Amino acid sequence: MKVALVQKKYYGNTKKTIKKTVKSIKKASIKGCQLVVLQELHQSEYFCQYEDTSLFKYANSWEKDVKFWSKVAKEYNIVLVTSLFEKRTEGLYHNTAVVFEKDGSIAGRYRKMHIPDDPGFYEKFYFTPGDLGFEPIETSIGKLGVLICWDQWYPEAARIMTLKGAELLIYPTAIGWFDEDSQEEKTRQLESWITIQRSHAIANGVPLLSCNRVGFEKDNSGAIDGIHFWGNSFVCDPQGSIIAQAGIRNEILYADIDMQRTKEVRDIWPFLRDRRVEAYGNLLKRYCD
Amino acid sequence: MKVALVQKKYYGNTKKTIKKTVKSIKKASIKGCQLVVLQELHQSEYFCQYEDTSLFKYANSWEKDVKFWSKVAKEYNIVLVTSLFEKRTEGLYHNTAVVFEKDGSIAGRYRKMHIPDDPGFYEKFYFTPGDLGFEPIETSIGKLGVLICWDQWYPEAARIMTLKGAELLIYPTAIGWFDEDSQEEKTRQLESWITIQRSHAIANGVPLLSCNRVGFEKDNSGAIDGIHFWGNSFVCDPQGSIIAQAGIRNEILYADIDMQRTKEVRDIWPFLRDRRVEAYGNLLKRYCD
């Protein structure tokens, strides 16, 4: 199965950014891709660098956004994984991935469950933690375990998606470097980010797609310089082996996924067989003190 | 803190193998190591390549073995992680890591919880799954989250150890290649094994030590040629960054672990803060069907 990940910089306004994204989707469709994955909050700047109520404006178009991407999915006849800013009601917002079927219908959606909050990533101000749980989304190309960014650090999320039958793990994400960090620290962070996601593919015997943002975005509050989103979107197989990886630039990353490989890999390394579920109770605790 | 991992081949009999191992422990002690980790079932051949009741002989010395390694730990004034074949009673055996304090006392033990069973690794015949749960072992150098081989594929095990306060994750292991696999498959398997363990360090913000067996061991049943244990023992930091890695030969792998780094890493990437424990109930299921 041919897939594409659209890794893009923010073009200074939503209109231009969306236009460029649609152009990439068109290209991927022409190349025969059945699935296109967009990066986290792909319509706009990454607006969580500081806390400002005026930035909730990006959620005002939520209903229009859903209609728009539905049309795009239908026009290019692809399963499309979007990442939008959901306005549920006044003062209640989510970071939500909406997945569209090839005919433009909504296949399902996932509300980001794990919400970060660190200098430069003030997401707890903007996003209510998801309340839909970890539910794979049934589509014509398979059951998609869609998770978002910070979720990628949690083996629990990937595992539950798998136990619920996810055949692919998919992460729209927006992660990058600060200038103040050393080159060594930057390398460690990028490596950690790739490694933990590859590990979810390995632990669960499923292919994984991670689509990250790229480009520099200034922190308009002036608290920090801004974030250099590190790109490096990638696709790996059920053994965590990388089959395609983007650089640190605008890029459509193509990959060909062998959906039969999961069975082969799980038959030789049957990790699901030997889980000691009766001994896992402490996973439901915050800390065992 | 200075640590050593003793990566060794099997020398054809237990007497010679144990002698060589003790010699390496002595060297590590002279170098100032406070912790020495031995590979899985380091006294003997890896006897699980086929099923034969005569091989339970390796557990007959269990009580003597514990006394022996206690003396070694005391003589060289180290915390010692061993991996032994425990005879609990007739027909009831475990794959057990016994940890000794610097004074030779038993700090604690861990019975392998996840038991593999694949061609060449018939462990379900030999080992009853552990019934002590995932309990870190308190020692003078910190709380050790000792797990064994197949456990390394389970993020659940590493997570529970961490939630119970483990400051280091430690894996005695015995994993290798079959000749019949292609070079590409061998590379993928080794990479998977390294990646999943690094991911436990990352997800939990703790350093990790993995001590693997090395050398070729013939399958005396003739079903397969045998196993080429792939060595590659390694130590990584709480970001999963490898700080020391062995080759595919007899080796004492030394590393210097910065026990303060956990706090620094967890403060910038506070994954434990944001776990959605109320949404993790399905982790206790075999499969959600």
Coordinates of C-alpha atoms in Angstrom, one line a residue:
Chain A
M1 CA 0.0 0.0 0.0
K2 CA 1.4 3.4 -1.1
V3 CA 1.3 6.1 1.6
A4 CA 2.4 9.8 1.8
L5 CA 3.3 12.0 4.7
V6 CA 3.2 15.7 4.0
Q7 CA 5.9 17.5 6.0
K8 CA 5.6 21.2 5.7
K9 CA 6.7 24.5 7.1
Y10 CA 4.1 27.2 8.1
Y11 CA 3.9 29.7 5.2
G12 CA 3.0 32.8 7.3
N13 CA -0.8 32.5 7.1
T14 CA -3.3 29.7 7.1
K15 CA -4.6 30.3 3.5
K16 CA -1.2 29.9 1.9
T17 CA -0.3 27.0 4.1
I18 CA -3.5 25.1 3.4
K19 CA -3.0 25.8 -0.4
K20 CA 0.5 24.3 -0.3
T21 CA -0.8 21.3 1.7
V22 CA -3.6 20.6 -0.8
K23 CA -1.1 20.8 -3.7
S24 CA 1.0 18.1 -2.0
I25 CA -2.0 15.9 -1.4
K26 CA -2.8 16.2 -5.1
K27 CA 0.7 15.1 -6.0
A28 CA 0.5 12.1 -3.6
S29 CA -2.8 11.1 -5.1
I30 CA -1.4 11.3 -8.7
K31 CA 1.4 9.0 -7.5
G32 CA -1.2 6.4 -6.4
C33 CA -1.1 6.9 -2.7
Q34 CA -4.2 5.6 -0.8
L35 CA -3.3 7.2 2.5
V36 CA -2.1 10.7 3.1
V37 CA -1.0 11.8 6.6
L38 CA -0.7 15.5 7.6
Q39 CA 1.4 16.9 10.4
E40 CA 0.0 18.2 13.7
L41 CA -2.1 21.4 13.4
H42 CA -1.2 21.6 9.8
Q43 CA -3.5 24.5 8.9
S44 CA -1.8 27.1 11.0
E45 CA 1.3 28.1 12.9
Y46 CA 2.1 26.0 16.0
F47 CA 0.3 28.5 18.2
C48 CA 1.1 27.0 21.6
Q49 CA 4.5 28.7 22.1
Y50 CA 2.8 31.1 24.5
E51 CA -0.6 31.5 26.2
D52 CA -2.9 34.0 24.5
T53 CA -6.7 33.8 24.4
S54 CA -6.7 35.5 21.0
L55 CA -5.1 32.4 19.5
F56 CA -8.3 30.4 20.1
K57 CA -9.3 32.2 16.8
Y58 CA -7.7 29.2 15.0
A59 CA -10.5 27.0 16.2
N60 CA -13.3 29.3 15.0
S61 CA -13.3 27.6 11.6
W62 CA -13.5 24.1 13.0
E63 CA -16.8 23.1 11.3
K64 CA -15.8 24.7 8.0
D65 CA -12.4 23.0 8.3
V66 CA -14.0 19.5 8.6
K67 CA -16.1 20.2 5.5
F68 CA -13.1 21.5 3.6
W69 CA -10.8 18.5 4.2
S70 CA -13.7 16.2 3.5
K71 CA -13.9 17.7 0.0
V72 CA -10.2 17.3 -0.4
A73 CA -10.3 13.6 0.5
K74 CA -13.1 13.0 -1.9
E75 CA -11.6 15.0 -4.7
Y76 CA -8.3 13.1 -4.5
N77 CA -9.8 9.8 -3.6
I78 CA -7.6 9.2 -0.6
V79 CA -7.9 8.3 3.1
L80 CA -6.8 11.5 4.8
V81 CA -5.5 11.9 8.3
T82 CA -5.9 15.6 9.4
S83 CA -5.0 17.3 12.6
L84 CA -7.3 20.2 13.5
F85 CA -8.1 22.6 16.4
E86 CA -11.6 21.5 17.5
K87 CA -13.9 24.0 19.1
R88 CA -16.4 21.9 21.0
T89 CA -18.1 24.9 22.7
E90 CA -17.0 28.2 24.0
G91 CA -13.9 27.6 26.3
L92 CA -13.7 23.9 25.4
Y93 CA -11.2 22.9 22.7
H94 CA -9.4 19.8 21.7
N95 CA -6.4 18.8 19.5
T96 CA -8.2 16.5 17.2
A97 CA -7.3 14.2 14.3
V98 CA -10.2 13.8 11.9
V99 CA -9.8 10.9 9.5
F100 CA -11.7 11.1 6.1
E101 CA -12.7 8.2 3.9
K102 CA -12.0 8.2 0.2
D103 CA -15.6 9.3 -0.5
G104 CA -15.2 12.3 1.9
S105 CA -17.1 10.8 4.8
I106 CA -15.8 11.1 8.3
A107 CA -14.2 7.7 9.1
G108 CA -13.6 8.8 12.7
R109 CA -11.7 11.1 14.9
Y110 CA -9.2 11.0 17.8
R111 CA -8.8 13.6 20.5
K112 CA -5.3 13.9 21.7
M113 CA -5.2 12.1 25.1
H114 CA -1.8 13.1 26.5
I115 CA -1.3 16.9 26.6
P116 CA 2.2 18.3 27.1
D117 CA 3.0 21.5 28.9
D118 CA 6.6 22.8 28.7
P119 CA 8.2 26.1 28.0
G120 CA 7.3 26.7 24.3
F121 CA 4.7 24.0 24.2
Y122 CA 1.9 25.4 26.4
E123 CA -0.7 22.9 25.3
K124 CA -2.6 22.5 28.6
F125 CA -3.8 26.0 28.1
Y126 CA -5.3 25.3 24.7
F127 CA -6.4 21.7 24.7
T128 CA -8.7 19.7 27.0
P129 CA -7.4 16.2 27.2
G130 CA -9.2 13.8 24.9
D131 CA -12.2 11.9 26.2
L132 CA -12.7 9.4 23.4
G133 CA -10.1 7.0 24.6
F134 CA -7.7 5.0 22.4
E135 CA -10.0 3.8 19.6
P136 CA -8.7 2.8 16.2
I137 CA -10.5 4.2 13.2
E138 CA -12.0 1.8 10.7
T139 CA -11.3 2.7 7.1
S140 CA -11.3 1.1 3.6
I141 CA -7.5 0.6 3.9
G142 CA -7.4 -0.9 7.4
K143 CA -7.9 0.0 11.1
L144 CA -5.8 3.1 11.8
G145 CA -4.4 3.7 15.3
V146 CA -4.2 7.5 15.1
L147 CA -2.4 9.2 18.0
I148 CA -1.0 12.7 18.3
C149 CA 2.5 14.0 19.2
W150 CA 3.0 13.8 23.0
D151 CA 1.1 10.5 22.8
Q152 CA 4.2 9.1 21.1
W153 CA 6.1 9.0 24.3
Y154 CA 3.5 6.6 25.9
P155 CA 3.8 2.9 25.1
E156 CA 0.4 2.5 26.8
A157 CA -1.4 4.4 24.0
A158 CA 0.2 2.3 21.2
R159 CA -0.5 -0.9 23.0
I160 CA -4.2 -0.2 23.6
M161 CA -4.6 0.8 19.9
T162 CA -3.0 -2.5 19.0
L163 CA -5.1 -4.5 21.4
K164 CA -8.1 -2.9 19.8
G165 CA -7.0 -4.1 16.4
A166 CA -5.0 -1.2 14.9
E167 CA -3.1 -2.3 11.8
L168 CA -1.1 0.9 11.4
L169 CA 0.0 3.4 14.1
I170 CA -0.1 7.0 12.8
Y171 CA 1.3 10.1 14.6
P172 CA 0.8 13.6 13.3
T173 CA 3.3 15.6 15.4
A174 CA 5.0 19.0 15.9
I175 CA 8.3 18.7 17.7
G176 CA 11.5 20.7 17.4
W177 CA 14.7 22.1 18.9
F178 CA 15.5 25.3 20.9
D179 CA 18.6 27.2 19.9
E180 CA 19.8 27.3 23.5
D181 CA 20.3 23.5 23.6
S182 CA 23.7 22.0 22.6
Q183 CA 24.2 20.1 19.4
E184 CA 24.6 16.9 21.6
E185 CA 21.3 17.5 23.4
K186 CA 19.6 18.2 20.0
T187 CA 20.9 14.9 18.6
R188 CA 19.8 13.0 21.8
Q189 CA 16.3 14.5 21.5
L190 CA 15.8 13.6 17.9
E191 CA 17.2 10.1 18.4
S192 CA 14.9 9.6 21.4
W193 CA 11.9 10.7 19.4
I194 CA 12.6 8.3 16.6
T195 CA 13.6 5.5 18.9
I196 CA 10.5 5.5 21.1
Q197 CA 8.2 5.5 18.0
R198 CA 10.1 2.6 16.4
S199 CA 9.7 0.8 19.7
H200 CA 5.9 1.0 19.4
A201 CA 6.1 -0.7 16.0
I202 CA 8.3 -3.4 17.5
A203 CA 6.4 -4.0 20.7
N204 CA 3.1 -4.3 18.8
G205 CA 4.3 -5.8 15.5
V206 CA 2.6 -3.0 13.3
P207 CA 4.0 -0.5 10.8
L208 CA 4.2 3.1 12.0
L209 CA 3.9 6.5 10.3
S210 CA 5.1 9.7 12.0
C211 CA 4.5 13.0 10.2
N212 CA 6.3 16.0 11.8
R213 CA 6.3 19.7 11.1
V214 CA 9.4 21.5 9.8
G215 CA 10.8 25.0 9.6
F216 CA 11.5 27.8 12.2
E217 CA 8.6 29.5 13.9
K218 CA 9.3 32.6 16.0
D219 CA 7.9 32.9 19.5
N220 CA 5.9 36.1 19.3
S221 CA 5.9 36.5 23.1
G222 CA 9.6 36.9 23.0
A223 CA 10.1 34.5 25.9
I224 CA 12.2 32.3 23.7
D225 CA 13.5 32.7 20.1
G226 CA 11.2 30.1 18.7
I227 CA 11.2 26.5 17.7
H228 CA 13.1 24.8 14.9
F229 CA 10.7 22.0 14.0
W230 CA 13.0 19.1 13.1
G231 CA 11.1 17.3 10.3
N232 CA 12.5 13.8 10.0
S233 CA 9.1 12.3 9.4
F234 CA 9.4 8.6 8.9
V235 CA 7.8 5.2 8.2
C236 CA 8.9 2.0 9.8
D237 CA 7.9 -1.7 9.4
P238 CA 6.6 -4.0 12.2
Q239 CA 10.2 -4.6 13.3
G240 CA 10.9 -0.9 13.7
S241 CA 13.1 -0.9 10.6
I242 CA 12.9 2.5 8.9
I243 CA 11.7 2.2 5.3
A244 CA 11.5 5.9 4.5
Q245 CA 12.7 9.0 6.3
A246 CA 12.5 12.7 5.5
G247 CA 15.1 15.4 6.0
I248 CA 14.7 18.8 7.6
R249 CA 12.9 20.5 4.7
N250 CA 9.5 20.6 3.0
E251 CA 8.9 17.1 1.7
I252 CA 6.3 14.6 0.7
L253 CA 7.6 11.4 2.1
Y254 CA 6.4 8.3 0.2
A255 CA 6.5 4.7 1.4
D256 CA 5.2 1.4 0.3
I257 CA 3.8 -0.6 3.2
D258 CA 3.5 -4.4 3.2
M259 CA 0.4 -5.1 5.2
Q260 CA 1.2 -8.8 5.3
R261 CA 4.4 -8.3 7.2
T262 CA 2.6 -7.9 10.5
K263 CA 1.5 -11.6 10.5
E264 CA 5.0 -12.8 9.6
V265 CA 6.7 -10.7 12.3
R266 CA 4.1 -11.5 15.0
D267 CA 4.4 -15.3 14.3
I268 CA 8.2 -15.3 14.9
W269 CA 8.1 -12.8 17.8
P270 CA 4.6 -13.4 19.4
F271 CA 4.8 -10.7 22.1
L272 CA 1.1 -10.5 22.4
R273 CA 0.9 -14.2 23.3
D274 CA 3.0 -13.8 26.5
R275 CA 1.8 -10.6 28.1
R276 CA 1.3 -11.2 31.9
V277 CA -2.0 -9.2 32.0
E278 CA -2.8 -10.5 35.5
A279 CA 0.4 -8.8 36.8
Y280 CA -0.1 -5.4 35.1
G281 CA -2.5 -3.8 37.6
N282 CA 0.0 -1.2 38.7
L283 CA -0.1 0.3 35.2
L284 CA -3.3 1.9 36.3
K285 CA -1.6 3.8 39.1
R286 CA 0.0 7.2 38.9
Y287 CA 2.9 5.9 41.0
C288 CA 3.3 3.0 43.4
D289 CA 4.1 4.9 46.6
Chain B
M1 CA 28.8 5.2 39.3
K2 CA 31.1 2.7 37.6
V3 CA 29.4 -0.5 36.3
A4 CA 30.5 -3.5 34.4
L5 CA 28.7 -6.0 32.2
V6 CA 30.3 -9.4 31.7
Q7 CA 29.6 -10.6 28.2
K8 CA 30.9 -14.1 27.7
K9 CA 30.8 -17.2 25.5
Y10 CA 30.1 -20.7 27.1
Y11 CA 33.4 -22.5 27.6
G12 CA 32.1 -26.1 27.1
N13 CA 31.4 -26.8 30.8
T14 CA 30.1 -24.9 33.8
K15 CA 33.3 -25.1 35.8
K16 CA 35.4 -23.4 33.2
T17 CA 32.7 -20.9 32.4
I18 CA 32.2 -19.9 36.0
K19 CA 36.0 -19.6 36.5
K20 CA 36.2 -17.2 33.5
T21 CA 33.3 -15.2 34.8
V22 CA 34.7 -14.8 38.3
K23 CA 38.0 -13.6 36.7
S24 CA 36.1 -10.9 34.9
I25 CA 34.3 -9.9 38.1
K26 CA 37.7 -9.6 39.8
K27 CA 39.0 -7.3 37.0
A28 CA 35.8 -5.1 37.2
S29 CA 36.2 -4.8 40.9
I30 CA 39.8 -3.8 40.7
K31 CA 38.7 -1.1 38.2
G32 CA 36.4 0.3 40.8
C33 CA 33.0 -0.9 39.6
Q34 CA 30.3 -1.0 42.2
L35 CA 27.9 -3.0 40.1
V36 CA 28.5 -6.0 37.9
V37 CA 25.8 -7.5 35.7
L38 CA 26.1 -11.1 34.3
Q39 CA 24.3 -12.4 31.2
E40 CA 21.3 -14.8 31.3
L41 CA 22.0 -18.3 32.6
H42 CA 25.7 -17.4 32.8
Q43 CA 26.8 -20.6 34.5
S44 CA 26.0 -23.0 31.7
E45 CA 25.3 -23.4 28.1
Y46 CA 22.0 -21.9 26.9
F47 CA 20.2 -25.3 27.4
C48 CA 16.8 -24.3 26.1
Q49 CA 17.5 -25.1 22.4
Y50 CA 15.5 -28.3 22.7
E51 CA 13.4 -30.0 25.3
D52 CA 15.1 -32.7 27.4
T53 CA 14.4 -33.6 31.0
S54 CA 18.1 -34.4 31.6
L55 CA 18.9 -30.7 31.3
F56 CA 17.1 -30.0 34.5
K57 CA 20.5 -31.1 36.0
Y58 CA 21.6 -27.5 35.6
A59 CA 19.2 -26.6 38.4
N60 CA 20.4 -29.2 40.9
S61 CA 23.1 -26.9 42.2
W62 CA 20.7 -24.0 42.8
E63 CA 21.3 -23.7 46.6
K64 CA 25.0 -24.1 46.2
D65 CA 25.0 -21.6 43.3
V66 CA 23.4 -18.9 45.5
K67 CA 26.0 -19.5 48.2
F68 CA 28.8 -19.4 45.7
W69 CA 27.8 -16.1 44.1
S70 CA 27.2 -14.6 47.5
K71 CA 30.8 -15.3 48.3
V72 CA 32.0 -13.8 45.0
A73 CA 30.0 -10.5 45.7
K74 CA 31.5 -10.3 49.2
E75 CA 35.0 -11.1 48.1
Y76 CA 35.0 -8.4 45.4
N77 CA 32.8 -5.9 47.4
I78 CA 30.3 -5.4 44.5
V79 CA 26.6 -5.5 44.0
L80 CA 26.2 -8.5 41.7
V81 CA 23.3 -9.3 39.4
T82 CA 23.3 -13.1 38.6
S83 CA 21.0 -15.2 36.4
L84 CA 20.5 -18.7 37.7
F85 CA 18.3 -21.8 37.1
E86 CA 16.2 -22.0 40.2
K87 CA 14.9 -25.4 41.4
R88 CA 12.0 -24.6 43.7
T89 CA 10.9 -28.2 44.1
E90 CA 10.9 -31.3 41.9
G91 CA 9.3 -30.3 38.6
L92 CA 9.1 -26.6 39.4
Y93 CA 11.8 -24.4 38.1
H94 CA 12.3 -20.7 37.5
N95 CA 14.7 -18.5 35.5
T96 CA 15.8 -16.3 38.4
A97 CA 18.0 -13.3 38.8
V98 CA 19.5 -13.2 42.3
V99 CA 21.0 -9.9 43.3
F100 CA 23.7 -9.8 46.0
E101 CA 24.8 -6.9 48.1
K102 CA 28.4 -5.9 48.6
D103 CA 28.5 -7.9 51.9
G104 CA 27.3 -11.1 50.2
S105 CA 23.8 -10.9 51.5
I106 CA 20.9 -11.5 49.1
A107 CA 19.4 -8.1 48.2
G108 CA 16.5 -9.7 46.4
R109 CA 15.6 -11.9 43.4
Y110 CA 13.4 -11.6 40.4
R111 CA 11.8 -14.6 38.6
K112 CA 11.4 -14.1 34.8
M113 CA 7.8 -13.1 34.2
H114 CA 7.5 -13.3 30.4
I115 CA 8.6 -16.8 29.1
P116 CA 9.3 -17.2 25.4
D117 CA 8.8 -20.3 23.4
D118 CA 10.1 -20.4 19.8
P119 CA 12.1 -22.9 17.8
G120 CA 15.5 -22.9 19.5
F121 CA 14.2 -21.1 22.6
Y122 CA 11.9 -23.7 24.3
E123 CA 11.7 -21.9 27.6
K124 CA 8.1 -22.8 28.5
F125 CA 9.3 -26.3 29.0
Y126 CA 12.0 -25.4 31.5
F127 CA 10.7 -22.3 33.3
T128 CA 7.5 -21.6 35.3
P129 CA 6.5 -18.0 34.7
G130 CA 7.6 -15.8 37.6
D131 CA 5.2 -15.2 40.5
L132 CA 7.0 -12.4 42.3
G133 CA 5.7 -9.7 40.0
F134 CA 7.8 -6.7 39.0
E135 CA 9.5 -5.6 42.2
P136 CA 12.7 -3.5 42.1
I137 CA 15.5 -4.7 44.4
E138 CA 16.8 -2.3 47.0
T139 CA 20.6 -2.2 47.2
S140 CA 23.3 0.1 48.5
I141 CA 23.7 1.6 45.1
G142 CA 20.0 2.2 44.3
K143 CA 16.8 0.4 43.5
L144 CA 17.4 -2.0 40.6
G145 CA 14.7 -2.9 38.2
V146 CA 16.0 -6.3 37.2
L147 CA 14.2 -8.0 34.3
I148 CA 15.3 -10.9 32.1
C149 CA 15.6 -11.3 28.3
W150 CA 12.1 -11.8 26.8
D151 CA 10.8 -9.3 29.4
Q152 CA 12.8 -6.7 27.3
W153 CA 10.0 -6.7 24.7
Y154 CA 7.4 -5.6 27.1
P155 CA 7.0 -1.9 27.9
E156 CA 4.6 -2.9 30.7
A157 CA 7.4 -4.6 32.7
A158 CA 9.8 -1.6 32.5
R159 CA 7.0 0.8 33.3
I160 CA 5.8 -1.0 36.4
M161 CA 9.4 -1.3 37.7
T162 CA 9.7 2.5 37.2
L163 CA 6.4 3.2 38.9
K164 CA 7.8 1.2 41.9
G165 CA 10.8 3.4 42.0
A166 CA 13.5 1.5 40.0
E167 CA 16.5 3.8 39.4
L168 CA 18.2 1.5 36.9
L169 CA 16.7 -1.0 34.5
I170 CA 18.9 -4.2 34.1
Y171 CA 18.4 -7.0 31.6
P172 CA 20.5 -10.2 31.7
T173 CA 19.8 -11.7 28.3
A174 CA 20.6 -14.5 25.8
I175 CA 19.6 -13.7 22.3
G176 CA 21.1 -14.5 19.0
W177 CA 20.9 -15.3 15.3
F178 CA 20.1 -18.4 13.3
D179 CA 22.2 -19.1 10.2
E180 CA 19.2 -19.6 8.1
D181 CA 18.1 -15.9 8.3
S182 CA 19.3 -13.4 5.8
Q183 CA 21.8 -10.7 6.7
E184 CA 19.0 -8.1 6.4
E185 CA 16.8 -10.1 8.8
K186 CA 19.7 -10.4 11.3
T187 CA 20.3 -6.7 11.2
R188 CA 16.6 -5.9 11.7
Q189 CA 16.5 -8.3 14.7
L190 CA 19.6 -6.8 16.4
E191 CA 18.3 -3.3 15.7
S192 CA 14.9 -4.2 17.1
W193 CA 16.4 -5.6 20.3
I194 CA 18.5 -2.5 20.9
T195 CA 15.7 -0.1 20.0
I196 CA 13.0 -1.6 22.3
Q197 CA 15.4 -1.5 25.3
R198 CA 16.5 2.1 24.6
S199 CA 12.8 3.0 24.4
H200 CA 12.3 1.7 28.0
A201 CA 15.0 4.1 29.2
I202 CA 13.3 6.9 27.3
A203 CA 9.7 6.2 28.3
N204 CA 10.7 6.0 31.9
G205 CA 13.7 8.4 32.2
V206 CA 16.1 5.9 33.7
P207 CA 19.5 4.5 32.6
L208 CA 19.4 0.9 31.3
L209 CA 22.0 -1.9 31.2
S210 CA 21.6 -5.0 29.0
C211 CA 24.1 -7.8 29.3
N212 CA 23.9 -10.4 26.5
R213 CA 25.6 -13.8 25.8
V214 CA 28.0 -14.2 23.0
G215 CA 29.4 -17.1 20.9
F216 CA 28.0 -20.0 18.9
E217 CA 26.2 -22.8 20.8
K218 CA 25.4 -25.9 18.8
D219 CA 21.9 -27.4 19.0
N220 CA 22.6 -30.9 20.2
S221 CA 19.2 -32.1 19.1
G222 CA 20.2 -31.4 15.5
A223 CA 16.9 -29.6 14.8
I224 CA 18.8 -26.5 13.9
D225 CA 22.5 -25.7 13.6
G226 CA 22.5 -23.7 16.8
I227 CA 22.5 -20.1 17.9
H228 CA 25.0 -17.3 17.3
F229 CA 24.5 -15.2 20.4
W230 CA 25.0 -11.7 19.2
G231 CA 26.7 -9.9 22.1
N232 CA 26.2 -6.2 21.7
S233 CA 25.6 -5.6 25.4
F234 CA 25.0 -2.0 26.0
V235 CA 24.4 0.8 28.5
C236 CA 22.2 3.8 27.7
D237 CA 21.3 7.0 29.6
P238 CA 17.7 8.1 30.5
Q239 CA 17.3 9.6 27.0
G240 CA 18.1 6.2 25.5
S241 CA 21.5 7.5 24.2
I242 CA 24.0 4.7 24.2
I243 CA 27.0 5.4 26.4
A244 CA 28.8 2.0 26.0
Q245 CA 28.3 -0.9 23.6
A246 CA 30.1 -4.2 23.3
G247 CA 31.0 -6.0 20.1
I248 CA 30.4 -9.7 19.2
R249 CA 33.2 -11.2 21.4
N250 CA 34.1 -11.9 25.0
E251 CA 34.1 -8.5 26.7
I252 CA 33.8 -6.7 29.9
L253 CA 31.8 -3.6 29.1
Y254 CA 32.5 -0.7 31.4
A255 CA 30.3 2.4 31.8
D256 CA 30.0 5.4 34.1
I257 CA 26.4 6.1 35.0
D258 CA 25.4 9.6 36.1
M259 CA 22.6 8.9 38.5
Q260 CA 21.6 12.6 38.7
R261 CA 20.7 12.7 35.0
T262 CA 17.3 11.0 35.6
K263 CA 16.0 14.1 37.4
E264 CA 17.2 16.5 34.7
V265 CA 15.7 14.4 31.9
R266 CA 12.4 13.8 33.7
D267 CA 12.1 17.5 34.5
I268 CA 12.3 18.5 30.8
W269 CA 10.3 15.5 29.5
P270 CA 7.9 14.7 32.4
F271 CA 6.2 11.7 30.8
L272 CA 5.1 10.3 34.2
R273 CA 3.2 13.5 34.9
D274 CA 0.8 13.1 31.9
R275 CA -0.1 9.4 31.9
R276 CA -3.9 8.9 31.4
V277 CA -4.2 6.2 34.0
E278 CA -8.0 6.3 34.0
A279 CA -7.9 5.4 30.3
Y280 CA -5.5 2.5 30.5
G281 CA -7.9 -0.2 31.7
N282 CA -7.6 -2.2 28.4
L283 CA -3.9 -2.9 29.2
L284 CA -5.2 -5.6 31.6
K285 CA -6.9 -7.4 28.7
R286 CA -5.3 -10.1 26.5
Y287 CA -7.0 -8.6 23.5
C288 CA -10.0 -6.3 23.1
D289 CA -12.3 -8.5 21.0

